[in-house]
Amino acid sequence: MQEKEHDLVVIGGGPGGYVAAIRAAQLGMDVACVDENPALGGTCLRVGCIPSKALLESSYRLHAAEHTFASQGIQVGDISLDLNKMLEHKDGIVKTLTGGIKSLLKKNKVAVYQGRGKLTGANHVEVTGATEAKLTAKNILLATGSTPTIFPSIEVDYDKIGTSTTALSYPEVPKKLVVIGAGVIGLELGSVWSRLGSEVILLEAADRLLPMVDAEISRLAQRTFEKQGLKFQFGTFVESAKVEGDGCVVYLKEGEPITADRVLLSVGRAPCTKNLGLEELGVELDNHGFVQVDPNYQSSLPGLYAIGDCIGGAMLAHKASEEGIACVEKIAGQHAEVHYDKIPSVIYTHPEIAWVGQTEEELKEAGIAYRKGACPFGAIGRARSMGDIDGKVKILADEKTDRILGVHIMGANAGELIAEAVAAMQFGASSEDIAKTCHAHPTLAEAMLEAALAVDKRAIHC
Ligand code: NAI
C-alpha cells in the first residue's frame, strides 16, 4: 500500500470536489482527489444533470418533429424512435465529459486516487478499492454528495421500481410510468418518458406543484404540463410499492392502489456521509446525516472541511462548486463568500422554470413591500417566431429602493435568461437598471426588459 502526503485531500470527484481540487491546485496546493468511480464528475455528470439534459433535449426534438414540424411547413415522413441510439448518444456525452474532468485534473497536477476514501484519523485518509493508499494531509475536504432517498416500504429493485439512475436507461418506453414525488427529478424525467410515449402519472404528497417555486409560476407550470399530457395527483401520499407479476403496484395512504409498468421514486436525496469514518471520529452530523460546518466550511474536527450536498442546503451542482471554491480559498487565507441568496435554480422541463431570490409569498411573509412587473412571452416577437409563447418573466423589486428582490421565469431558455437576473442582483441592481439596459431585438431577453419596465408601469409591448 502506497503512503503519500498532500496539502489537501478531497474525497469526492463531483462538481463540488473536482472544482475545489482544481482551484486549490491553482492556489499552489499539492492536491489529491479520491473517488471510487473511474468516471469523474459525480452524480451530476454520470447519472444526474448531464445525462438527464441529454435525454430532455433528444426527447424534446422527437416530440417537436412529431407535433410541431408540420405546422411550420416541415414534412419529414415517418418519424420513429430508436431508443437504443438515444441512450447511446446520452452515454457518449457522459463519456466525453467525464473524460474531460480527468484531463482537467491532470492538467492541474491533481493526483487522482480511484478507490473509496475513509477517514482513519484527523489528518488521515485510507483509500481502498482499485487503488490502495494511505494519505496524510493537513486539510481534508469532504465532497461526497448525496444519493436518492429510498423508503424501506418501497421495494426498489433498480429495474421496475427504481430511482433517477434507473430512469435514465429504461430499455423500452414504459406504457405506464408512475412517478412518486412531483419534484425536480419527477418533472424532468417524467417529461422525458411522456414525450417518448409513456402515460406518466405523478403522485405528490404536497397540495401543489413545486412548493419552493413562486406560486403564480407554479400554477402556470402545472397548467402547461397538464396540457402536455402529464397527470398529477396532489395530496397523494405513497405508502409503499412493490413489483407484482410483470408490473408494479403503488399503495397510497388513501385511495385505491395504482398499477404501473415502471415506478420512479424521486422523493428527495440524502447525504452520503456513512462509512467515511465520521462517526468514529465524532464529527458532528445533524439528524439527517448532513455534516455540520462553520462559515469556513470546517466541520467539528479541525482540518476536516465539507461542501456541497453532504452539508445540506440546495442540492445543486453550481452551489457545490461555489462552496468548493470558497472553502479552498479560505483555507489559502483568501477572502471568499458564497452569496446564498443569489443562487439560481432551474428546472429543465419545456418550458424551463428558473428563479433567483425571493418569491412573492416569501416577501409577503417577511412583510417586505414590493412592486412587481411581468411580461408574458406571448408579447415577445422572438418567442412567437420560435413557437414558444408559454410562460412569463416576473420581477419583484423593493417598493422603496427598487432593488431587485426576486426574478421568476417560466419560458423557453429560462435557464439561460436567469443569468442576467443573477448578475443584476449580484451588483445590487434596481429594476430601473435593467429597464435602462439595451436588450438586443429580437431576443427572448426582451421579456426581462419588458418585465423591468412593467415594474414602473411603463412596459411598451405588454
Ligand atoms: P424534490 O425534493 O425536488 O421533490 C420530492 C417530492 O417528493 C416533493 O415534492 C415531496 O413532497 C414529494 N414526496 C416525498 N415523499 C412522498 C410520498 N411518500 N408520496 C408522494 N410524494 C412524496 O426531490 P427530487 O425530485 O428527488 O430531487 C432531489 C434533489 O435533486 C433536489 O434537491 C433537486 O433540487 C436536485 N435536482 C436538481 C435538478 C436541477 O437543478 N435541475 C435536477 C434534478 C435534481
Coordinates of C-alpha atoms and ligand atoms in Angstrom, one line a residue:
M1 CA 0.0 0.0 0.0
Q2 CA 1.5 3.3 -1.0
E3 CA 1.8 6.1 1.5
K4 CA 1.7 9.8 0.4
E5 CA 1.4 13.2 1.9
H6 CA -0.5 16.0 0.3
D7 CA -1.6 19.5 1.3
L8 CA -5.2 18.8 0.6
V9 CA -7.1 15.5 0.1
V10 CA -10.6 16.0 -1.5
I11 CA -12.9 13.0 -1.1
G12 CA -15.4 13.0 -4.0
G13 CA -14.9 14.0 -7.6
G14 CA -18.2 15.6 -8.4
P15 CA -18.8 19.3 -9.3
G16 CA -18.1 20.2 -5.6
G17 CA -14.9 18.1 -5.2
Y18 CA -13.2 18.3 -8.6
V19 CA -13.8 22.1 -8.9
A20 CA -12.4 22.6 -5.3
A21 CA -9.4 20.4 -6.2
I22 CA -8.6 22.4 -9.4
R23 CA -9.0 25.7 -7.5
A24 CA -6.7 24.5 -4.7
A25 CA -4.1 23.4 -7.2
Q26 CA -4.3 26.9 -8.8
L27 CA -3.6 28.3 -5.4
G28 CA -0.4 26.3 -5.1
M29 CA -1.5 23.4 -3.0
D30 CA -0.4 19.8 -3.6
V31 CA -3.9 18.2 -4.1
A32 CA -5.3 14.7 -4.2
C33 CA -8.8 13.8 -5.3
V34 CA -10.3 10.4 -4.2
D35 CA -13.3 8.9 -6.0
E36 CA -14.3 5.3 -6.2
N37 CA -15.8 5.7 -9.6
P38 CA -13.4 5.6 -12.6
A39 CA -15.6 8.2 -14.3
L40 CA -15.1 11.5 -12.5
G41 CA -17.8 14.2 -12.3
G42 CA -20.0 12.7 -9.7
T43 CA -23.8 12.3 -9.8
C44 CA -24.1 15.4 -12.0
L45 CA -22.0 14.2 -14.9
R46 CA -22.6 10.4 -14.6
V47 CA -26.3 10.0 -13.5
G48 CA -27.7 13.4 -13.0
C49 CA -27.7 16.8 -14.6
I50 CA -25.9 15.9 -17.8
P51 CA -27.5 12.6 -18.9
S52 CA -30.9 13.9 -18.0
K53 CA -30.4 17.0 -20.1
A54 CA -29.2 14.9 -23.0
L55 CA -32.5 12.9 -22.8
L56 CA -34.6 16.0 -22.3
E57 CA -33.0 17.6 -25.4
S58 CA -33.4 14.4 -27.6
S59 CA -36.9 13.7 -26.4
Y60 CA -37.9 17.3 -27.0
R61 CA -36.6 17.2 -30.6
L62 CA -38.5 14.0 -31.2
H63 CA -41.7 15.5 -29.8
A64 CA -41.2 18.7 -31.9
A65 CA -40.7 16.6 -35.0
E66 CA -43.9 14.7 -34.3
H67 CA -46.0 17.6 -33.2
T68 CA -44.8 21.0 -34.4
F69 CA -42.7 20.5 -37.6
A70 CA -45.7 20.1 -39.8
S71 CA -47.3 23.3 -38.6
Q72 CA -44.1 25.1 -39.8
G73 CA -44.2 23.5 -43.2
I74 CA -41.6 20.8 -42.5
Q75 CA -42.6 17.4 -43.8
V76 CA -40.4 14.6 -42.5
G77 CA -42.3 11.5 -43.3
D78 CA -42.5 8.7 -40.8
I79 CA -40.8 9.5 -37.5
S80 CA -39.8 6.8 -35.2
L81 CA -37.8 6.4 -32.0
D82 CA -34.6 4.4 -31.8
L83 CA -34.3 4.3 -28.0
N84 CA -31.0 2.4 -28.0
K85 CA -29.5 5.1 -30.2
M86 CA -30.9 7.9 -28.0
L87 CA -29.4 6.2 -24.9
E88 CA -26.1 5.6 -26.6
H89 CA -26.0 9.3 -27.6
K90 CA -26.6 10.2 -23.9
D91 CA -23.9 7.8 -22.7
G92 CA -21.4 9.2 -25.3
I93 CA -21.9 12.7 -23.9
V94 CA -21.3 11.5 -20.4
K95 CA -18.1 9.6 -21.5
T96 CA -16.7 12.7 -23.2
L97 CA -17.4 15.0 -20.3
T98 CA -16.2 12.6 -17.5
G99 CA -13.0 12.1 -19.6
G100 CA -12.7 15.9 -19.8
I101 CA -12.7 16.1 -16.0
K102 CA -9.9 13.6 -15.8
S103 CA -7.8 15.7 -18.3
L104 CA -8.5 18.9 -16.3
L105 CA -7.3 17.3 -13.1
K106 CA -4.2 16.0 -14.8
K107 CA -3.5 19.4 -16.4
N108 CA -3.7 21.0 -12.9
K109 CA -1.5 18.2 -11.4
V110 CA -4.1 16.9 -9.1
A111 CA -3.3 13.3 -8.0
V112 CA -6.3 11.1 -8.6
Y113 CA -6.8 8.0 -6.4
Q114 CA -9.5 5.7 -7.6
G115 CA -11.0 4.0 -4.6
R116 CA -13.1 4.6 -1.6
G117 CA -11.8 7.2 0.8
K118 CA -12.3 6.8 4.6
L119 CA -11.0 8.9 7.4
T120 CA -8.8 7.0 9.8
G121 CA -7.6 9.9 11.8
A122 CA -7.9 13.7 11.9
N123 CA -5.4 14.1 9.0
H124 CA -5.5 10.6 7.5
V125 CA -7.4 9.1 4.7
E126 CA -7.3 5.5 3.7
V127 CA -8.1 4.6 0.1
T128 CA -9.3 1.1 -0.7
G129 CA -10.6 -0.5 -3.9
A130 CA -8.9 -0.1 -7.3
T131 CA -6.1 1.9 -5.6
E132 CA -4.9 1.1 -2.1
A133 CA -3.2 4.1 -0.4
K134 CA -2.7 5.8 3.0
L135 CA -2.8 9.5 2.6
T136 CA -1.9 12.2 5.1
A137 CA -2.9 15.8 4.7
K138 CA -3.1 19.0 6.7
N139 CA -6.6 19.6 5.3
I140 CA -9.2 17.1 4.1
L141 CA -12.3 18.2 2.2
L142 CA -15.4 16.0 2.1
A143 CA -17.4 16.5 -1.1
T144 CA -19.2 13.1 -1.1
G145 CA -22.6 14.4 -2.4
S146 CA -25.9 12.7 -2.0
T147 CA -27.9 9.7 -3.0
P148 CA -31.6 9.1 -3.8
T149 CA -33.8 8.8 -0.7
I150 CA -35.2 5.3 -0.5
F151 CA -38.2 4.5 1.7
P152 CA -37.9 0.9 3.1
S153 CA -41.6 0.3 2.2
I154 CA -40.9 0.9 -1.4
E155 CA -39.3 -2.2 -2.7
V156 CA -36.7 -0.8 -5.1
D157 CA -35.2 -3.4 -7.4
Y158 CA -33.5 -0.8 -9.6
D159 CA -35.4 -2.2 -12.6
K160 CA -39.2 -2.0 -12.4
I161 CA -39.0 0.2 -9.3
G162 CA -36.0 2.4 -9.5
T163 CA -34.5 5.8 -8.9
S164 CA -33.5 8.6 -11.3
T165 CA -30.4 6.5 -12.3
T166 CA -32.7 3.6 -13.4
A167 CA -35.0 6.1 -15.3
L168 CA -32.0 7.3 -17.4
S169 CA -31.7 3.9 -19.0
Y170 CA -35.1 2.1 -19.3
P171 CA -34.6 -0.4 -22.1
E172 CA -38.0 0.2 -23.5
V173 CA -40.6 3.0 -23.2
P174 CA -42.9 2.0 -20.3
K175 CA -46.5 2.1 -21.3
K176 CA -47.4 3.5 -17.9
L177 CA -44.9 5.2 -15.6
V178 CA -45.8 6.2 -12.1
V179 CA -43.6 8.8 -10.5
I180 CA -43.5 9.1 -6.8
G181 CA -42.8 12.8 -6.0
A182 CA -43.5 15.6 -8.4
G183 CA -40.3 17.4 -7.6
V184 CA -37.5 18.5 -9.9
I185 CA -36.4 14.9 -10.9
G186 CA -40.0 13.7 -11.2
L187 CA -40.9 16.6 -13.6
E188 CA -37.7 16.3 -15.7
L189 CA -37.7 12.6 -16.2
G190 CA -41.5 12.4 -16.3
S191 CA -41.3 14.8 -19.2
V192 CA -38.7 12.7 -21.0
W193 CA -40.7 9.5 -20.9
S194 CA -44.0 11.3 -21.6
R195 CA -42.5 12.7 -24.7
L196 CA -41.3 9.3 -25.7
G197 CA -44.8 7.9 -25.4
S198 CA -45.4 6.8 -21.8
E199 CA -48.5 7.6 -19.8
V200 CA -46.9 9.4 -16.9
I201 CA -48.7 9.9 -13.5
L202 CA -47.0 11.9 -10.9
L203 CA -48.1 11.2 -7.3
E204 CA -47.3 14.2 -5.0
A205 CA -47.8 14.4 -1.2
A206 CA -47.9 18.2 -1.2
D207 CA -51.1 20.0 -2.3
R208 CA -49.4 21.9 -5.1
L209 CA -46.6 21.6 -7.6
L210 CA -43.1 22.8 -6.6
P211 CA -43.8 24.5 -3.2
M212 CA -40.5 26.3 -3.4
V213 CA -41.4 28.0 -6.7
D214 CA -43.3 31.3 -6.8
A215 CA -47.0 30.2 -6.6
E216 CA -48.1 32.1 -9.7
I217 CA -45.3 30.4 -11.8
S218 CA -46.0 27.0 -10.3
R219 CA -49.8 27.3 -11.2
L220 CA -48.8 28.3 -14.7
A221 CA -46.3 25.4 -14.9
Q222 CA -48.9 22.9 -13.7
R223 CA -51.4 24.0 -16.4
T224 CA -48.8 23.8 -19.1
F225 CA -47.5 20.4 -18.0
E226 CA -51.1 19.1 -17.8
K227 CA -51.7 20.3 -21.4
Q228 CA -48.6 18.4 -22.4
G229 CA -50.1 15.2 -21.0
L230 CA -48.5 14.8 -17.6
K231 CA -51.1 13.7 -15.0
F232 CA -50.8 14.9 -11.4
Q233 CA -52.4 13.6 -8.3
F234 CA -51.7 16.1 -5.4
G235 CA -52.3 15.4 -1.7
T236 CA -51.4 11.8 -2.5
F237 CA -49.0 10.2 -0.1
V238 CA -47.5 7.0 -1.3
E239 CA -47.0 4.4 1.5
S240 CA -45.4 1.5 -0.3
A241 CA -44.8 0.0 -3.7
K242 CA -43.7 -3.4 -5.0
V243 CA -43.2 -5.5 -8.1
E244 CA -46.1 -7.8 -8.7
G245 CA -46.0 -10.1 -11.7
D246 CA -44.9 -8.2 -14.8
G247 CA -45.7 -4.8 -13.4
C248 CA -45.7 -2.8 -10.2
V249 CA -48.3 -1.7 -7.7
V250 CA -48.2 1.5 -5.7
Y251 CA -50.1 1.7 -2.5
L252 CA -51.5 5.0 -1.3
K253 CA -52.3 6.3 2.2
E254 CA -55.8 7.0 0.9
G255 CA -57.3 5.6 -2.2
E256 CA -57.1 2.7 -4.5
P257 CA -53.6 1.2 -5.4
I258 CA -52.2 2.2 -8.7
T259 CA -50.6 -0.2 -11.2
A260 CA -47.8 0.7 -13.5
D261 CA -45.2 -0.9 -15.8
R262 CA -42.5 1.0 -14.0
V263 CA -42.1 3.3 -10.9
L264 CA -39.7 6.1 -10.5
L265 CA -39.0 7.0 -6.9
S266 CA -38.0 10.7 -6.7
V267 CA -38.7 11.9 -3.2
G268 CA -35.5 13.8 -2.5
R269 CA -31.9 13.0 -1.8
A270 CA -29.9 12.1 1.3
P271 CA -26.3 12.9 2.1
C272 CA -23.5 10.4 1.6
T273 CA -21.9 10.5 5.0
K274 CA -21.9 6.9 6.1
N275 CA -18.9 4.6 6.2
L276 CA -16.5 7.5 5.9
G277 CA -15.2 7.2 9.5
L278 CA -17.1 10.3 10.6
E279 CA -18.9 8.6 13.5
E280 CA -15.7 7.1 14.8
L281 CA -14.0 10.5 14.8
G282 CA -17.0 12.2 16.5
V283 CA -17.6 14.5 13.5
E284 CA -20.9 16.4 14.2
L285 CA -23.8 15.4 11.8
D286 CA -27.4 16.5 12.1
N287 CA -30.4 14.2 12.4
H288 CA -30.5 13.7 8.6
G289 CA -26.7 12.9 8.4
F290 CA -25.6 16.2 7.0
V291 CA -22.1 17.3 8.1
Q292 CA -22.3 20.4 10.3
V293 CA -19.9 23.1 9.2
D294 CA -18.9 26.6 10.3
P295 CA -18.9 29.6 7.9
N296 CA -15.4 28.4 6.7
Y297 CA -16.9 25.0 5.9
Q298 CA -14.9 23.4 8.7
S299 CA -16.5 20.6 10.5
S300 CA -16.3 19.9 14.2
L301 CA -13.0 18.2 13.5
P302 CA -10.3 20.8 12.9
G303 CA -8.8 20.4 9.4
L304 CA -11.8 18.5 8.1
Y305 CA -14.0 20.6 5.8
A306 CA -17.2 19.7 3.9
I307 CA -19.1 21.2 1.0
G308 CA -22.0 20.5 -1.4
D309 CA -24.9 18.1 -1.0
C310 CA -23.3 16.5 2.1
I311 CA -23.7 19.6 4.1
G312 CA -27.3 20.3 3.1
G313 CA -29.0 23.4 1.6
A314 CA -29.9 23.5 -2.1
M315 CA -28.7 20.3 -3.7
L316 CA -27.4 21.9 -6.9
A317 CA -24.1 21.3 -8.7
H318 CA -23.3 25.0 -9.0
K319 CA -23.9 25.6 -5.3
A320 CA -21.4 22.8 -4.5
S321 CA -18.9 24.2 -6.9
E322 CA -19.2 27.7 -5.4
E323 CA -18.7 26.3 -1.9
G324 CA -15.7 24.2 -3.0
I325 CA -14.0 27.3 -4.4
A326 CA -14.9 29.4 -1.4
C327 CA -13.7 26.7 1.0
V328 CA -10.2 26.2 -0.5
E329 CA -9.8 30.0 -1.0
K330 CA -10.5 30.4 2.7
I331 CA -8.0 27.6 3.5
A332 CA -5.5 29.5 1.4
G333 CA -6.1 32.6 3.6
Q334 CA -8.2 34.5 1.0
H335 CA -11.5 36.2 1.4
A336 CA -14.3 34.3 -0.2
E337 CA -18.0 34.2 0.1
V338 CA -21.0 32.3 -1.4
H339 CA -24.0 34.5 -2.0
Y340 CA -26.6 32.0 -1.0
D341 CA -29.5 34.5 -1.7
K342 CA -28.4 34.7 -5.3
I343 CA -28.1 31.1 -6.3
P344 CA -30.2 30.4 -9.3
S345 CA -32.4 27.3 -9.7
V346 CA -33.5 25.8 -13.0
I347 CA -35.9 23.0 -13.8
Y348 CA -35.3 21.8 -17.3
T349 CA -38.8 21.0 -18.4
H350 CA -40.2 22.6 -21.5
P351 CA -40.7 25.4 -21.0
E352 CA -38.0 25.7 -18.4
I353 CA -38.6 27.2 -14.9
A354 CA -35.8 29.4 -13.4
W355 CA -35.7 31.7 -10.5
V356 CA -33.4 33.6 -8.1
G357 CA -34.1 35.5 -4.9
Q358 CA -37.4 35.7 -3.1
T359 CA -40.9 34.6 -4.2
E360 CA -44.0 36.8 -3.7
E361 CA -45.1 34.5 -0.9
E362 CA -41.7 34.9 0.9
L363 CA -41.8 38.7 0.6
K364 CA -45.4 38.8 1.9
E365 CA -44.5 36.6 4.8
A366 CA -41.4 38.8 5.6
G367 CA -43.6 41.9 5.4
I368 CA -41.4 43.4 2.7
A369 CA -43.3 45.9 0.5
Y370 CA -42.6 45.2 -3.2
R371 CA -43.6 46.2 -6.7
K372 CA -43.9 43.6 -9.5
G373 CA -43.6 43.7 -13.2
A374 CA -44.3 40.8 -15.6
C375 CA -44.1 40.2 -19.3
P376 CA -45.7 37.1 -21.0
F377 CA -43.5 35.5 -23.7
G378 CA -46.6 35.8 -26.0
A379 CA -45.7 39.5 -26.2
I380 CA -42.2 38.9 -27.4
G381 CA -41.5 38.6 -31.2
R382 CA -38.7 36.1 -30.8
A383 CA -40.8 33.8 -28.7
R384 CA -43.6 33.9 -31.3
S385 CA -41.2 33.2 -34.1
M386 CA -39.9 30.2 -32.1
G387 CA -43.4 29.0 -31.4
D388 CA -42.5 29.2 -27.7
I389 CA -45.0 31.5 -26.2
D390 CA -45.8 29.7 -22.9
G391 CA -44.8 31.5 -19.7
K392 CA -43.6 34.8 -18.5
V393 CA -40.9 36.8 -16.7
K394 CA -41.8 38.3 -13.3
I395 CA -39.6 40.8 -11.5
L396 CA -40.1 41.7 -7.8
A397 CA -38.4 44.9 -6.6
D398 CA -38.3 46.7 -3.3
E399 CA -41.1 49.2 -3.2
K400 CA -38.9 52.0 -1.8
T401 CA -35.4 51.3 -3.2
D402 CA -36.4 49.5 -6.4
R403 CA -33.6 46.9 -5.6
I404 CA -34.4 43.6 -7.3
L405 CA -35.5 41.1 -4.7
G406 CA -36.5 38.2 -6.9
V407 CA -36.9 37.1 -10.6
H408 CA -39.1 34.2 -11.6
I409 CA -39.3 32.9 -15.2
M410 CA -41.2 30.2 -16.9
G411 CA -40.4 30.0 -20.6
A412 CA -38.1 28.7 -23.3
N413 CA -34.4 29.1 -22.3
A414 CA -35.4 30.4 -18.8
G415 CA -32.2 28.7 -17.5
E416 CA -30.1 31.0 -19.7
L417 CA -32.2 34.1 -19.2
I418 CA -31.9 33.9 -15.4
A419 CA -28.2 34.7 -15.6
E420 CA -29.0 38.3 -16.4
A421 CA -31.1 38.5 -13.2
V422 CA -28.4 36.8 -11.1
A423 CA -25.8 39.2 -12.4
A424 CA -28.1 42.2 -11.8
M425 CA -28.8 41.1 -8.2
Q426 CA -25.1 40.4 -7.6
F427 CA -24.4 44.1 -8.5
G428 CA -27.3 45.2 -6.3
A429 CA -29.2 46.5 -9.4
S430 CA -32.7 48.1 -9.4
S431 CA -35.4 47.1 -11.8
E432 CA -34.7 50.5 -13.4
D433 CA -31.1 49.4 -14.1
I434 CA -32.5 46.5 -16.2
A435 CA -35.1 48.8 -17.8
K436 CA -32.3 51.2 -18.9
T437 CA -30.1 48.4 -20.3
C438 CA -30.3 47.9 -24.1
H439 CA -31.5 44.4 -24.9
A440 CA -31.0 43.1 -28.4
H441 CA -34.0 42.7 -30.6
P442 CA -35.4 40.2 -31.4
T443 CA -34.5 38.1 -28.3
L444 CA -36.2 36.3 -25.5
A445 CA -34.2 38.5 -23.1
E446 CA -36.6 41.4 -24.2
A447 CA -39.1 39.7 -21.8
M448 CA -36.7 40.7 -19.0
L449 CA -36.5 44.2 -20.2
E450 CA -40.3 44.5 -20.6
A451 CA -40.9 43.0 -17.1
A452 CA -38.5 45.6 -15.6
L453 CA -40.3 48.4 -17.5
A454 CA -43.6 46.9 -16.2
V455 CA -42.4 47.3 -12.5
D456 CA -42.7 51.1 -13.2
K457 CA -45.9 50.5 -15.3
R458 CA -44.2 51.6 -18.5
A459 CA -43.9 48.4 -20.5
I460 CA -44.1 49.0 -24.2
H461 CA -45.2 45.6 -25.5
C462 CA -47.3 44.1 -22.7
Ligands
NAI1 P1 -37.5 17.1 -4.6 O1 -37.3 17.5 -3.2 O2 -37.4 18.1 -5.7 O3 -39.1 16.6 -4.7 C1 -39.5 15.5 -4.0 C2 -41.0 15.5 -3.9 O4 -41.5 14.3 -3.4 C3 -41.5 16.6 -3.0 O5 -42.4 17.4 -3.8 C4 -42.3 15.8 -1.9 O6 -43.4 16.5 -1.5 C5 -42.6 14.5 -2.6 N1 -42.8 13.4 -1.7 C6 -42.0 13.0 -0.7 N2 -42.5 11.8 -0.1 C7 -43.6 11.5 -0.8 C8 -44.5 10.4 -0.8 N3 -44.4 9.4 0.1 N4 -45.6 10.3 -1.6 C9 -45.7 11.3 -2.6 N5 -44.9 12.4 -2.7 C10 -43.8 12.4 -1.8 O7 -36.7 15.8 -4.8 P2 -36.1 15.1 -6.2 O8 -37.0 15.5 -7.3 O9 -35.9 13.7 -5.8 O10 -34.7 15.8 -6.4 C11 -33.7 15.7 -5.4 C12 -32.7 16.8 -5.4 O11 -32.0 16.9 -6.6 C13 -33.5 18.1 -5.2 O12 -32.8 18.8 -4.2 C14 -33.3 18.8 -6.5 O13 -33.1 20.2 -6.4 C15 -32.0 18.2 -7.1 N6 -32.1 18.2 -8.6 C16 -31.9 19.4 -9.2 C17 -32.0 19.4 -10.6 C18 -31.9 20.8 -11.3 O14 -31.3 21.7 -10.7 N7 -32.4 20.9 -12.5 C19 -32.3 18.3 -11.4 C20 -32.6 17.1 -10.6 C21 -32.4 17.1 -9.2

